[in-house]
Amino acid sequence: MEHGGSADVAEAPVRGRTQAPSRDGHSCLSRFARRPCKAAITVEVALVQTLGPTGTATAVPAPQNGSAPADPRGATRVDVPPDGVPPDGVPIDEGGSEPAPPQERIDPLAIGARASGRAARVPSQGGRGPDGPSADLLRQYLREIGRIPLLSAEEEVELAKRVEAGLFAEERLRGGQQTDTELALDLDRLVVRGRLAKRRLIESNLRLVVSIAKRYVGRRLTMLDLVQEGNLGLIRAVEKFDYARGFKFSTYATWWIRQAMSRALADQARTIRVPVHVVELINRVIRVQRRMLQERGYEPPAEEVATYLGITAERVVEVLKLAQEPISLHTPVGEEADVDLGDLIEDCDAPSPVESAAFLLLRQHLEAVLSTLGERERKVVQLRYGLGDGQPRTLEEIGRLFGVTRERIRQIESKTLGKLRDHTYAGQLRGYLD
């Protein structure tokens, strides 16, 4: 019996004996019969012993005849080419060669990554420091998954076969085809075995996710968040692994784990979200810049980087601007962190004290001059030049307000301006124009 949430499957051997042909003419399941035959498959599965929440062993029986299992995640298979190149459409952050599982007994998130296709998520609120609540959760998680033993290559292949059989059986049941009672029971048992094998394969490789997540620490996502996202990639790898190609499961799963973490960093780590393909281009430009700096000893201009990448120099400049992260004006600075960054940055749009004082004096002089005019004349001048609210009006708009023609408003304006030119304060007002 396994500890820490895993389970040992106590099974009777599978017997694929050929029976008399059924009336429905069923054929044997895919890879589990080397030649077509009209027979049902008989599978005997013993009760599964698992550890309950209190540590007591509980028995999980096989499903009853006709019970429909929950839908698994897609049964599509992705082949890994012999040269180790990742599948098409899987963007990977170039972080080095495929990491080997660490020797220490550590492992990633969500011990109870359920075989139904959802990774158990550990909350990561608060405590971003090394001694915060997140660190306590991570230590507890590593202790739990450290109890799960690793699998041998033979065990990986055997579990992968069961996963594939379970996915095939579930697809057959979900297809709605007419099946007899015995075949439906066989398919249900294959589904149960496939789910148990999927869970064990996931839990036994959780430490691989932790070893990969260490490479991405310090990129604006916590260790817990990285492990959670990597576990989702691990689940996807279990569903799409093709054991028949002869590669180790960890080699194949590494690509999906790294892809899940890279996508999470692109979608969640930035204050302003940038599309994934743009993030990949940003990483390429930065890597080329660093390589050229090491080889040539100087910062390469945008033209050289553009020539190396096969893009325009304008695109390189644009990408480098997108790579900049915004900084909060409330960021503390100084040794004692008692000053905010915003206190040290000049506001170029704010008026200077001299301009503020001059504007205040101008308003006072204008109010003194306008107070000598009649009510209608003062109102016309204020509306015409926006002295009150900063919104100048046309002659037609002012005419509608006063119920007169625009020509009459023009005459009032001309007469009022003539008075202001001969006003006592006219000379002082002209001084503000210099």
Short mmCIF file of C-alpha atoms in Angstrom, two decimals, residues 267-274 325-326:
data_model
loop_
_atom_site.label_atom_id
_atom_site.label_comp_id
_atom_site.label_asym_id
_atom_site.label_seq_id
_atom_site.Cartn_x
_atom_site.Cartn_y
_atom_site.Cartn_z
CA ASP A 267 -0.63 35.10 -19.01
CA GLN A 268 -0.32 35.88 -15.31
CA ALA A 269 3.13 37.22 -14.44
CA ARG A 270 2.92 40.59 -16.21
CA THR A 271 0.97 43.59 -14.92
CA ILE A 272 -0.16 44.32 -18.49
CA ARG A 273 -0.87 41.09 -20.31
CA VAL A 274 1.06 40.52 -23.52
CA GLU A 325 7.47 46.44 -16.77
CA PRO A 326 5.56 49.30 -15.07
#
